[in-house]
Amino acid sequence: MKSWTTKEGTEIYRILSLPANVYLVRNEGRQLLVDTSTKLFYRTLRKRLDKFSFGNGESDCLVLTHTHYDHCQNVAAVKEETACRIIVSKEAEEAVATGYTPPPAGTMPLTRLLISVGKRTANKNFAYRPFKADDMVTKEYRLFDNDNIKIIPTPGHSADSMSIIVDNEIALVGDAMFGIFISSIYPPFCDDTAEMLKSWAKLTDTGCTLFLPGHGSPISLPRLLSQYQKHNR
């Protein structure tokens, strides 16, 4: 289980890596679950959450970087089995009530084709159990009454995309960038590329030097800056 510790002592664990990364952030006895993966991996997720006794603390919460099915299909189940507070973007209000967030657009010929084919069975393949959020974020949102852990909106991949900034050192960025390609962090799926680039710029201003994506491996600040300069020409 891959883990990182900030200079301030906050611990971050990657507790699942397929089909999307799921992270657990631990700070002074308080815990933050970031995303939940798909229902196929719920049993594994549940075992790993039990290992950390997630959901037993009054301040434990679950934040979604966005509400595409591969990040949120287990939210309803986690809520049923724990007392955690659920936090999503206000932009996702209608989607989580219906259990369906439209898939993002493709950014290249192959992914545009995949989305076109996938939309024919979208309600079946991209759906999730509806759930009710406890808090909906519209702007910067501080967690645990702590100045060092906060949520910031980072739209682009989807309108409801958010990132979690930990100790101004490590950012959990969902699908704002991808860590699965050798030569690029550019998302293969994205609804608004101009907004995504603005979000990249916002993330470079946080002071973070490491970015943990929803898919793939960590991304360094120099790599993000290089990609930003390339795509923002």
Short mmCIF file of C-alpha atoms in Angstrom, two decimals:
data_model
loop_
_atom_site.label_atom_id
_atom_site.label_comp_id
_atom_site.label_asym_id
_atom_site.label_seq_id
_atom_site.Cartn_x
_atom_site.Cartn_y
_atom_site.Cartn_z
CA MET A 1 0.00 0.00 0.00
CA LYS A 2 1.71 3.16 -1.21
CA SER A 3 1.86 6.04 1.29
CA TRP A 4 3.18 9.57 1.68
CA THR A 5 3.76 11.76 4.75
CA THR A 6 3.92 15.54 4.62
CA LYS A 7 6.41 17.60 6.59
CA GLU A 8 3.54 18.47 8.95
CA GLY A 9 2.96 14.78 9.63
CA THR A 10 -0.25 14.22 7.66
CA GLU A 11 -0.36 10.69 6.24
CA ILE A 12 -1.81 9.77 2.86
CA TYR A 13 -2.43 6.15 1.86
CA ARG A 14 -3.42 4.86 -1.56
CA ILE A 15 -5.77 2.09 -0.46
CA LEU A 16 -7.01 1.15 -3.96
CA SER A 17 -5.48 1.66 -7.38
CA LEU A 18 -8.02 0.03 -9.73
CA PRO A 19 -9.91 1.10 -11.71
CA ALA A 20 -9.34 4.45 -10.01
CA ASN A 21 -7.12 5.46 -7.11
CA VAL A 22 -8.72 5.77 -3.68
CA TYR A 23 -6.84 7.66 -0.97
CA LEU A 24 -7.15 7.89 2.80
CA VAL A 25 -5.79 11.02 4.49
CA ARG A 26 -5.06 10.87 8.23
CA ASN A 27 -4.47 13.98 10.31
CA GLU A 28 -4.34 14.03 14.12
CA GLY A 29 -6.78 11.16 14.47
CA ARG A 30 -9.15 12.48 11.83
CA GLN A 31 -9.64 10.67 8.54
CA LEU A 32 -10.61 11.71 5.05
CA LEU A 33 -11.53 9.20 2.34
CA VAL A 34 -11.05 10.50 -1.20
CA ASP A 35 -13.20 8.71 -3.81
CA THR A 36 -14.50 5.11 -3.61
CA SER A 37 -13.84 3.28 -6.93
CA THR A 38 -16.45 0.94 -8.48
CA LYS A 39 -18.81 -1.56 -6.89
CA LEU A 40 -16.68 -4.44 -8.22
CA PHE A 41 -13.99 -3.42 -5.70
CA TYR A 42 -16.25 -2.68 -2.74
CA ARG A 43 -15.26 -5.75 -0.73
CA THR A 44 -11.57 -4.84 -0.96
CA LEU A 45 -12.34 -1.22 -0.14
CA ARG A 46 -14.36 -2.24 2.90
CA LYS A 47 -11.55 -4.45 4.26
CA ARG A 48 -9.00 -1.68 3.93
CA LEU A 49 -11.27 0.90 5.53
CA ASP A 50 -11.85 -1.50 8.43
CA LYS A 51 -8.08 -1.79 8.85
CA PHE A 52 -7.96 1.95 9.51
CA SER A 53 -11.25 1.97 11.49
CA PHE A 54 -12.57 4.54 9.05
CA GLY A 55 -16.02 5.81 9.89
CA ASN A 56 -15.73 5.35 13.64
CA GLY A 57 -14.59 8.91 14.28
CA GLU A 58 -17.11 11.73 14.46
CA SER A 59 -15.04 13.88 12.11
CA ASP A 60 -14.38 11.21 9.46
CA CYS A 61 -15.57 12.29 6.02
CA LEU A 62 -15.64 11.27 2.38
CA VAL A 63 -14.81 13.76 -0.37
CA LEU A 64 -15.41 13.07 -4.04
CA THR A 65 -13.01 14.64 -6.50
CA HIS A 66 -15.94 14.33 -8.94
CA THR A 67 -18.92 12.07 -9.50
CA HIS A 68 -18.08 9.92 -12.49
CA TYR A 69 -19.08 6.34 -11.72
CA ASP A 70 -15.53 4.97 -11.35
CA HIS A 71 -14.98 7.35 -8.44
CA CYS A 72 -18.33 7.19 -6.66
CA GLN A 73 -20.07 3.87 -7.19
CA ASN A 74 -19.49 2.85 -3.56
CA VAL A 75 -20.53 6.08 -1.85
CA ALA A 76 -24.01 4.88 -0.87
CA ALA A 77 -22.62 1.64 0.59
CA VAL A 78 -19.90 3.43 2.56
CA LYS A 79 -22.50 5.84 3.93
CA GLU A 80 -24.72 2.95 5.04
CA GLU A 81 -21.92 1.28 6.95
CA THR A 82 -20.18 4.29 8.48
CA ALA A 83 -21.09 7.61 10.04
CA CYS A 84 -18.88 9.60 7.68
CA ARG A 85 -19.89 12.97 6.29
CA ILE A 86 -20.09 13.18 2.48
CA ILE A 87 -18.77 16.24 0.66
CA VAL A 88 -19.22 16.92 -3.07
CA SER A 89 -19.28 19.89 -5.40
CA LYS A 90 -22.51 21.86 -5.62
CA GLU A 91 -22.25 21.24 -9.36
CA ALA A 92 -23.05 17.56 -8.67
CA GLU A 93 -26.28 18.19 -6.76
CA GLU A 94 -28.64 16.94 -9.47
CA ALA A 95 -26.37 14.07 -10.53
CA VAL A 96 -26.02 12.48 -7.08
CA ALA A 97 -29.76 12.72 -6.53
CA THR A 98 -30.41 10.72 -9.70
CA GLY A 99 -27.35 8.45 -9.60
CA TYR A 100 -26.00 9.41 -12.98
CA THR A 101 -23.26 11.79 -14.10
CA PRO A 102 -22.84 12.05 -17.89
CA PRO A 103 -19.44 10.79 -19.09
CA PRO A 104 -16.93 13.46 -20.14
CA ALA A 105 -16.02 14.23 -23.71
CA GLY A 106 -13.03 12.58 -25.34
CA THR A 107 -9.97 14.73 -26.03
CA MET A 108 -8.54 12.57 -28.82
CA PRO A 109 -10.03 10.51 -31.68
CA LEU A 110 -9.90 7.19 -29.83
CA THR A 111 -11.47 8.48 -26.62
CA ARG A 112 -14.14 10.38 -28.57
CA LEU A 113 -15.04 7.08 -30.24
CA LEU A 114 -15.10 5.26 -26.90
CA ILE A 115 -17.45 7.83 -25.40
CA SER A 116 -19.69 7.74 -28.46
CA VAL A 117 -20.03 3.96 -28.16
CA GLY A 118 -20.33 4.05 -24.37
CA LYS A 119 -23.20 6.53 -24.37
CA ARG A 120 -25.41 3.92 -26.00
CA THR A 121 -25.40 2.01 -22.71
CA ALA A 122 -24.56 4.94 -20.45
CA ASN A 123 -27.39 4.52 -17.96
CA LYS A 124 -26.28 0.94 -17.32
CA ASN A 125 -22.52 1.34 -17.36
CA PHE A 126 -22.06 4.80 -15.84
CA ALA A 127 -24.79 4.77 -13.17
CA TYR A 128 -24.40 4.58 -9.39
CA ARG A 129 -26.73 4.41 -6.41
CA PRO A 130 -28.07 7.88 -5.59
CA PHE A 131 -26.92 9.40 -2.33
CA LYS A 132 -27.34 12.58 -0.32
CA ALA A 133 -24.36 14.81 0.35
CA ASP A 134 -23.94 16.45 3.75
CA ASP A 135 -22.01 19.42 2.35
CA MET A 136 -21.77 20.88 -1.14
CA VAL A 137 -18.75 22.95 -2.10
CA THR A 138 -18.94 26.10 -4.20
CA LYS A 139 -15.57 27.66 -3.30
CA GLU A 140 -12.52 26.94 -1.15
CA TYR A 141 -13.62 24.71 1.73
CA ARG A 142 -11.52 23.94 4.80
CA LEU A 143 -11.74 20.49 6.36
CA PHE A 144 -11.63 19.67 10.08
CA ASP A 145 -11.49 23.42 10.82
CA ASN A 146 -7.90 23.05 9.70
CA ASP A 147 -6.10 25.63 7.56
CA ASN A 148 -3.78 22.93 6.26
CA ILE A 149 -6.33 20.65 4.57
CA LYS A 150 -8.75 22.21 2.14
CA ILE A 151 -10.80 21.60 -0.98
CA ILE A 152 -10.58 23.84 -4.03
CA PRO A 153 -12.74 23.65 -7.18
CA THR A 154 -10.68 22.52 -10.19
CA PRO A 155 -13.22 22.19 -13.03
CA GLY A 156 -12.38 21.12 -16.54
CA HIS A 157 -12.43 17.34 -16.62
CA SER A 158 -15.96 17.84 -15.31
CA ALA A 159 -17.83 20.81 -13.93
CA ASP A 160 -17.88 19.23 -10.45
CA SER A 161 -14.16 18.43 -10.26
CA MET A 162 -12.37 19.36 -7.02
CA SER A 163 -8.90 18.85 -5.54
CA ILE A 164 -7.81 18.36 -1.94
CA ILE A 165 -4.75 20.36 -0.86
CA VAL A 166 -2.82 18.79 2.03
CA ASP A 167 -0.40 20.97 3.98
CA ASN A 168 0.29 23.01 0.82
CA GLU A 169 2.56 20.14 -0.14
CA ILE A 170 0.52 17.33 -1.73
CA ALA A 171 -2.62 17.70 -3.85
CA LEU A 172 -5.13 14.96 -4.57
CA VAL A 173 -6.42 16.04 -7.97
CA GLY A 174 -8.84 13.41 -9.24
CA ASP A 175 -8.94 13.42 -13.03
CA ALA A 176 -7.66 16.99 -13.48
CA MET A 177 -4.53 15.21 -14.70
CA PHE A 178 -3.65 11.59 -15.47
CA GLY A 179 -0.58 9.67 -14.33
CA ILE A 180 -0.91 6.70 -16.69
CA PHE A 181 1.06 7.95 -19.69
CA ILE A 182 4.83 8.30 -19.97
CA SER A 183 4.84 11.46 -22.07
CA SER A 184 1.68 13.26 -21.02
CA ILE A 185 -0.58 14.05 -18.06
CA TYR A 186 -3.30 15.44 -20.35
CA PRO A 187 -6.66 13.79 -19.54
CA PRO A 188 -7.97 11.56 -22.34
CA PHE A 189 -11.45 12.66 -21.26
CA CYS A 190 -12.36 16.26 -20.46
CA ASP A 191 -15.47 18.41 -20.82
CA ASP A 192 -13.73 21.80 -20.94
CA THR A 193 -10.02 21.88 -21.76
CA ALA A 194 -9.74 25.66 -21.27
CA GLU A 195 -11.10 25.35 -17.73
CA MET A 196 -8.80 22.40 -17.10
CA LEU A 197 -5.75 24.47 -17.98
CA LYS A 198 -6.95 27.22 -15.63
CA SER A 199 -7.22 24.57 -12.92
CA TRP A 200 -3.69 23.40 -13.66
CA ALA A 201 -2.51 26.98 -13.18
CA LYS A 202 -4.44 27.21 -9.91
CA LEU A 203 -2.83 23.99 -8.68
CA THR A 204 0.68 25.25 -9.44
CA ASP A 205 -0.03 28.23 -7.17
CA THR A 206 -0.90 26.09 -4.12
CA GLY A 207 2.70 25.44 -3.13
CA CYS A 208 2.24 21.71 -3.70
CA THR A 209 5.15 19.80 -5.18
CA LEU A 210 3.40 16.44 -5.67
CA PHE A 211 0.05 15.70 -7.30
CA LEU A 212 -1.77 12.41 -6.73
CA PRO A 213 -4.15 11.71 -9.63
CA GLY A 214 -7.26 9.59 -9.82
CA HIS A 215 -5.55 7.27 -12.30
CA GLY A 216 -1.92 6.24 -12.40
CA SER A 217 1.21 7.40 -10.62
CA PRO A 218 2.14 10.63 -8.78
CA ILE A 219 3.00 13.70 -10.84
CA SER A 220 5.79 16.10 -9.88
CA LEU A 221 5.51 19.89 -9.99
CA PRO A 222 8.18 20.21 -12.74
CA ARG A 223 6.24 17.76 -14.89
CA LEU A 224 2.99 19.67 -14.34
CA LEU A 225 4.66 22.98 -15.20
CA SER A 226 6.17 21.52 -18.36
CA GLN A 227 2.83 20.10 -19.49
CA TYR A 228 1.05 23.35 -18.68
CA GLN A 229 3.49 25.34 -20.79
CA LYS A 230 3.12 22.86 -23.65
CA HIS A 231 -0.68 22.87 -23.74
CA ASN A 232 -1.20 26.55 -22.89
CA ARG A 233 0.56 27.88 -25.97
#
